[in-house]
Coordinates of C-alpha atoms in Angstrom, one line a residue:
M100 CA -0.8 96.5 176.0
A101 CA -4.6 96.3 176.3
T102 CA -6.0 98.3 179.2
P103 CA -9.3 97.9 181.0
F104 CA -10.3 101.5 181.0
S105 CA -10.3 104.3 178.5
F106 CA -11.8 107.5 179.8
P107 CA -12.0 110.3 177.2
A108 CA -9.0 112.5 177.4
E109 CA -8.7 116.1 176.4
A110 CA -6.7 116.8 173.4
A111 CA -3.1 117.7 174.4
P112 CA -2.6 121.4 174.4
A113 CA 0.3 123.2 172.7
A114 CA 3.8 122.6 174.1
A115 CA 4.0 123.9 177.7
P116 CA 6.1 127.1 178.3
P117 CA 9.7 126.5 179.2
A118 CA 10.4 125.8 182.9
A119 CA 10.6 128.9 185.1
P120 CA 14.1 129.5 186.5
A121 CA 14.6 128.4 190.1
S122 CA 17.3 130.4 191.7
A123 CA 16.3 129.5 195.2
S124 CA 14.1 126.8 196.8
T125 CA 11.6 129.4 197.9
D126 CA 11.1 130.4 194.2
N127 CA 10.8 126.8 193.1
I128 CA 7.2 125.9 192.3
W129 CA 7.9 122.2 192.2
I130 CA 9.3 122.1 195.7
A131 CA 6.4 124.2 197.0
A132 CA 4.0 121.8 195.3
S133 CA 5.8 118.8 196.7
D134 CA 5.6 120.3 200.2
G135 CA 1.9 121.0 199.8
D136 CA 2.5 124.7 200.3
A137 CA -0.7 126.0 198.6
A138 CA -0.1 129.6 199.6
R139 CA 3.3 129.7 198.1
V140 CA 2.2 127.9 194.9
D141 CA -0.7 130.4 194.6
E142 CA 1.8 133.3 195.1
L143 CA 4.1 132.0 192.5
L144 CA 1.3 131.5 190.0
R145 CA 0.1 135.1 190.6
S146 CA 3.6 136.3 190.0
G147 CA 3.6 134.8 186.5
V148 CA 5.1 131.4 186.9
S149 CA 3.3 129.0 184.6
V150 CA 1.1 126.4 186.2
N151 CA 2.5 124.0 183.6
A152 CA 6.2 124.8 184.1
Q153 CA 8.4 121.7 183.8
D154 CA 11.9 121.3 185.2
E155 CA 14.8 119.7 183.4
L156 CA 13.3 116.2 184.1
G157 CA 9.8 117.2 182.8
Y158 CA 8.4 117.4 186.3
S159 CA 5.5 119.7 186.6
P160 CA 3.6 121.2 189.6
I161 CA 0.7 118.8 189.0
H162 CA 3.1 115.8 189.1
A163 CA 4.6 117.0 192.4
A164 CA 1.2 117.7 194.1
V165 CA -0.3 114.4 193.0
S166 CA 2.7 112.2 193.9
Y167 CA 2.6 113.5 197.5
G168 CA -1.2 113.3 197.7
H169 CA -1.9 117.0 198.2
R170 CA -5.6 116.9 197.1
E171 CA -6.4 120.5 197.9
L172 CA -3.3 121.7 196.0
V173 CA -4.3 119.5 193.1
E174 CA -7.6 121.2 193.0
L175 CA -5.9 124.6 193.1
L176 CA -3.6 123.7 190.2
L177 CA -6.5 122.3 188.1
R178 CA -8.5 125.5 188.6
A179 CA -5.4 127.4 187.4
G180 CA -5.4 125.4 184.2
A181 CA -2.9 122.5 184.9
N182 CA -2.5 120.2 182.0
V183 CA -3.1 116.6 183.3
S184 CA -1.6 115.2 180.1
L185 CA 1.9 116.6 180.7
R186 CA 4.6 113.9 180.7
D187 CA 7.8 113.9 182.7
G188 CA 11.1 112.5 181.5
D189 CA 9.9 108.9 182.0
G190 CA 6.7 109.6 180.0
D191 CA 4.6 109.5 183.2
T192 CA 1.5 111.6 183.5
A193 CA 0.3 112.8 186.8
L194 CA -2.1 109.7 186.9
H195 CA 1.0 107.4 186.6
V196 CA 2.4 108.8 189.9
C197 CA -0.9 109.0 191.7
E198 CA -1.5 106.7 194.7
E199 CA -4.8 108.0 196.1
G200 CA -8.2 107.3 194.6
E201 CA -9.7 110.7 195.5
V202 CA -6.9 112.5 193.8
A203 CA -7.2 110.2 190.7
A204 CA -10.9 111.1 190.5
L205 CA -9.9 114.7 190.2
L206 CA -7.5 114.0 187.4
V207 CA -9.9 111.8 185.5
A208 CA -12.6 114.4 185.8
A209 CA -10.1 116.9 184.3
G210 CA -9.4 114.6 181.3
A211 CA -6.6 112.4 182.5
D212 CA -6.3 109.3 180.3
T213 CA -6.1 106.0 182.2
A214 CA -4.9 104.3 179.0
A215 CA -2.0 106.6 178.3
P216 CA 1.3 104.6 178.1
N217 CA 4.5 105.9 179.5
S218 CA 8.0 105.4 178.0
E219 CA 7.9 101.7 179.1
G220 CA 4.5 101.2 177.6
Q221 CA 2.8 101.1 181.0
T222 CA -0.6 102.7 181.6
P223 CA -1.5 104.2 184.9
I224 CA -3.5 101.0 185.6
D225 CA -0.5 98.9 184.9
V226 CA 1.6 100.9 187.3
A227 CA -1.1 100.6 190.0
R228 CA -1.3 96.9 189.5
D229 CA 2.5 96.3 189.5
E230 CA 3.1 98.5 192.5
E231 CA 0.1 97.0 194.3
R232 CA -1.6 100.4 194.9
V233 CA -4.7 99.0 196.4
D234 CA -6.5 102.4 196.7
M235 CA -5.9 103.1 193.0
L236 CA -7.0 99.6 192.0
R237 CA -10.2 100.1 194.1
F238 CA -10.8 103.5 192.3
Y239 CA -10.4 101.9 188.8
A240 CA -12.7 99.0 189.7
Q241 CA -15.3 101.4 191.0
S242 CA -15.0 103.5 187.9
A243 CA -15.9 100.3 185.9
G244 CA -19.0 99.7 188.0
L245 CA -17.6 97.1 190.4
D246 CA -18.8 97.1 194.1
M247 CA -15.6 97.5 196.1
S248 CA -17.1 98.2 199.5
F249 CA -14.9 95.6 201.2
S250 CA -12.0 96.8 203.2
F251 CA -8.7 95.1 204.1
S252 CA -5.2 95.8 205.1
S253 CA -2.1 94.0 203.9
K254 CA -0.6 94.4 207.4
D255 CA -3.6 92.8 209.0
P256 CA -4.8 89.5 207.4
A257 CA -7.7 89.4 209.9
A258 CA -9.1 92.5 208.3
A259 CA -9.0 90.9 205.0
G260 CA -11.2 88.1 206.2
A261 CA -13.6 90.6 207.6
A262 CA -14.5 91.8 204.1
A263 CA -17.9 93.4 204.1
G264 CA -19.7 91.3 201.5
A265 CA -19.3 92.5 197.9
A266 CA -18.4 89.4 196.0
A267 CA -18.4 90.9 192.5
G268 CA -19.6 93.7 190.3
G269 CA -20.9 94.1 186.8
A270 CA -22.0 90.6 185.6
G271 CA -21.5 89.2 189.0
A272 CA -23.8 91.5 190.9
A273 CA -25.9 88.5 192.1
G274 CA -22.7 87.1 193.7
A275 CA -22.3 90.3 195.7
G276 CA -25.7 89.7 197.3
A277 CA -24.9 86.1 198.1
A278 CA -21.6 86.8 199.7
G279 CA -23.0 89.7 201.6
A280 CA -25.7 87.6 203.0
A281 CA -23.2 85.0 204.1
V282 CA -21.4 87.5 206.4
A283 CA -24.3 89.6 207.5
G284 CA -25.2 87.6 210.6
A285 CA -23.3 87.2 213.9
E286 CA -20.2 85.1 213.9
P287 CA -21.0 81.4 214.6
L288 CA -20.2 80.1 218.1
E289 CA -17.4 77.6 218.8
A290 CA -18.7 74.1 218.5
T291 CA -18.1 71.5 221.2
A292 CA -15.2 69.0 220.7
S293 CA -17.6 66.2 219.9
A294 CA -19.4 68.4 217.3
Q295 CA -16.1 69.3 215.8
R296 CA -15.2 65.6 215.4
Q297 CA -18.6 64.8 213.9
A298 CA -18.2 67.7 211.4
E299 CA -14.7 66.4 210.4
E300 CA -16.1 62.9 209.8
L301 CA -18.9 64.3 207.7
R302 CA -16.4 66.4 205.8
T303 CA -14.3 63.3 205.1
E304 CA -17.4 61.6 203.6
G305 CA -18.0 64.7 201.5
N306 CA -14.4 64.5 200.2
A307 CA -15.0 61.0 199.0
L308 CA -18.1 62.1 197.2
F309 CA -16.2 65.0 195.7
A310 CA -13.5 62.6 194.5
A311 CA -16.2 60.5 192.9
A312 CA -17.5 63.6 191.1
D313 CA -20.8 63.4 192.9
Y314 CA -20.8 67.1 193.6
A315 CA -24.5 67.5 194.6
A316 CA -24.2 64.8 197.2
A317 CA -20.9 66.3 198.4
V318 CA -22.6 69.7 198.9
A319 CA -25.2 68.0 201.1
K320 CA -22.6 66.2 203.1
Y321 CA -20.5 69.4 203.7
S322 CA -23.7 71.2 204.7
E323 CA -24.3 68.5 207.3
A324 CA -20.7 69.1 208.5
L325 CA -21.4 72.8 208.8
E326 CA -24.6 72.2 210.8
A327 CA -22.5 70.3 213.3
N328 CA -19.8 72.9 213.3
P329 CA -20.6 76.3 211.6
R330 CA -17.0 77.4 212.1
A331 CA -15.6 74.5 210.0
H332 CA -13.8 76.6 207.4
L333 CA -12.4 73.6 205.6
A334 CA -16.0 72.4 204.9
L335 CA -16.8 75.8 203.6
S336 CA -13.8 75.7 201.3
N337 CA -14.8 72.3 200.1
R338 CA -18.4 73.2 199.6
S339 CA -17.3 76.3 197.6
A340 CA -15.3 74.0 195.3
C341 CA -18.4 71.8 194.8
H342 CA -20.5 74.8 194.0
G343 CA -17.9 75.8 191.4
Q344 CA -18.0 72.4 189.8
L345 CA -21.8 72.7 189.6
G346 CA -21.5 76.2 188.1
A347 CA -23.2 77.9 191.1
W348 CA -20.6 80.6 191.3
D349 CA -22.8 82.9 193.5
D350 CA -22.8 80.2 196.2
A351 CA -19.2 79.4 195.6
A352 CA -18.3 83.1 196.3
A353 CA -20.5 83.2 199.5
D354 CA -18.9 80.1 201.0
A355 CA -15.4 81.2 200.1
Q356 CA -15.9 84.6 201.7
Q357 CA -17.3 83.1 204.9
C358 CA -14.2 80.8 204.9
M359 CA -12.0 83.9 204.7
N360 CA -13.9 85.4 207.6
L361 CA -13.3 82.4 209.8
A362 CA -9.7 81.7 208.7
P363 CA -8.1 85.0 207.5
T364 CA -4.8 83.4 206.6
F365 CA -6.1 80.3 204.9
V366 CA -4.9 81.0 201.4
K367 CA -7.3 78.5 199.7
G368 CA -10.2 80.5 200.9
Y369 CA -8.9 83.5 198.9
F370 CA -8.2 81.2 196.0
R371 CA -11.8 80.0 196.0
F372 CA -13.1 83.5 196.4
A373 CA -11.0 85.0 193.6
T374 CA -11.9 82.0 191.3
A375 CA -15.6 82.7 191.8
L376 CA -15.2 86.4 191.3
L377 CA -13.4 85.8 188.0
Q378 CA -16.2 83.5 186.8
L379 CA -18.8 86.1 187.9
G380 CA -17.1 88.8 185.8
G381 CA -15.2 90.6 188.4
A382 CA -11.7 90.3 187.1
M383 CA -10.3 93.4 188.7
H384 CA -11.8 92.5 192.1
A385 CA -10.4 89.0 191.8
M386 CA -7.0 90.4 191.0
I387 CA -7.0 92.4 194.2
V388 CA -8.0 89.4 196.2
C389 CA -5.1 87.5 194.7
Q390 CA -2.7 90.3 195.5
Q391 CA -3.9 90.4 199.1
A392 CA -3.4 86.6 199.6
L393 CA 0.1 86.9 198.2
Q394 CA 0.9 89.5 200.8
F395 CA 0.8 86.8 203.5
S396 CA 1.6 83.8 201.3
P397 CA 4.3 85.1 198.9
G398 CA 5.2 82.8 196.1
N399 CA 2.1 80.6 196.4
A400 CA 2.1 78.9 193.0
D401 CA -1.7 78.5 192.8
M402 CA -2.4 82.2 193.7
T403 CA 0.3 83.4 191.4
A404 CA -1.2 81.4 188.5
L405 CA -4.7 82.7 189.3
L406 CA -3.4 86.3 189.5
K407 CA -2.0 85.9 186.0
Q408 CA -5.4 84.7 184.8
C409 CA -7.1 87.7 186.4
E410 CA -4.6 90.1 184.8
E411 CA -5.3 88.5 181.4
G412 CA -9.1 88.9 182.1
V413 CA -8.6 92.6 182.9
E414 CA -6.6 93.1 179.7
A415 CA -9.1 91.1 177.6
A416 CA -11.9 93.3 179.0
G417 CA -9.9 96.4 178.0
A418 CA -9.5 95.0 174.4
E419 CA -13.2 94.4 174.2
G420 CA -14.1 97.9 175.4
G421 CA -13.7 97.6 179.1
A422 CA -17.3 97.5 180.1
G423 CA -17.6 96.0 183.5
L424 CA -14.2 94.3 183.3
V425 CA -15.9 91.0 182.3
A426 CA -13.6 88.1 182.3
G427 CA -15.6 85.3 180.9
G428 CA -14.8 81.6 180.5
S429 CA -12.6 79.6 182.7

């Protein structure tokens, strides 16, 4: 499987020493590492237990510390010479079991290979994607130069809509500025009932122009609707679609993100945003947006299909060298 990243990995060292015997839990370095007991791990290492000792399942202290997110212990093990390329019985390296970006950064700095496949052929990035480890996906995207300064929670759709403005990275850096500008100001005030009716009438006129493929005129009409009611998220969604038809993906991203801000559970806003990101070259970022939308709209056919396109874009970028995770074309 093609992968979007390939950090240089250190050559695998000679076979690790046989696992140290574990006659009691207090003498078991793997349990101590799982518990985050740095003092006990340090004591065991000083007594002669190998930092790369593996149990009968291939589990090593670095696997244990990483899987439980014990960052300081991971640092201790790395200083002691832990081999980040060790594989457990499933062929997983420590990076496969990692769930925190800060810990992943330590592993990669020590030579962990993000493209190393496990026994099922999955790389650490594949695992992070399939298990929706958002913090890890954020780390991988940042490592490729994407701006991932937005913040959202799958348990709080409103937080997703409050994304702080990075529309895309790499080839889509201009889109980041456009989307950021769209949300930089104060939230628009609620329009009067008459203004809302006027805005909806103007939006309906815009829809007719869109259906006639007069996208520039439709943009103007949706803009009039938004002047009447700046909180008209449907007009923003429609205008984003028009911008896309015109190839103005920066503007499409800005309108879509503002739509998400105003209507955090309106799935089409996420669809428009992810589509624009994909066109701007932010395949990984677009993939995360799709996964976020599917958290509150599971099984949505359009989002599922778009997610597949994003995944293909990420894989294609990996096959081409992975620079920027560029997903070109439509």
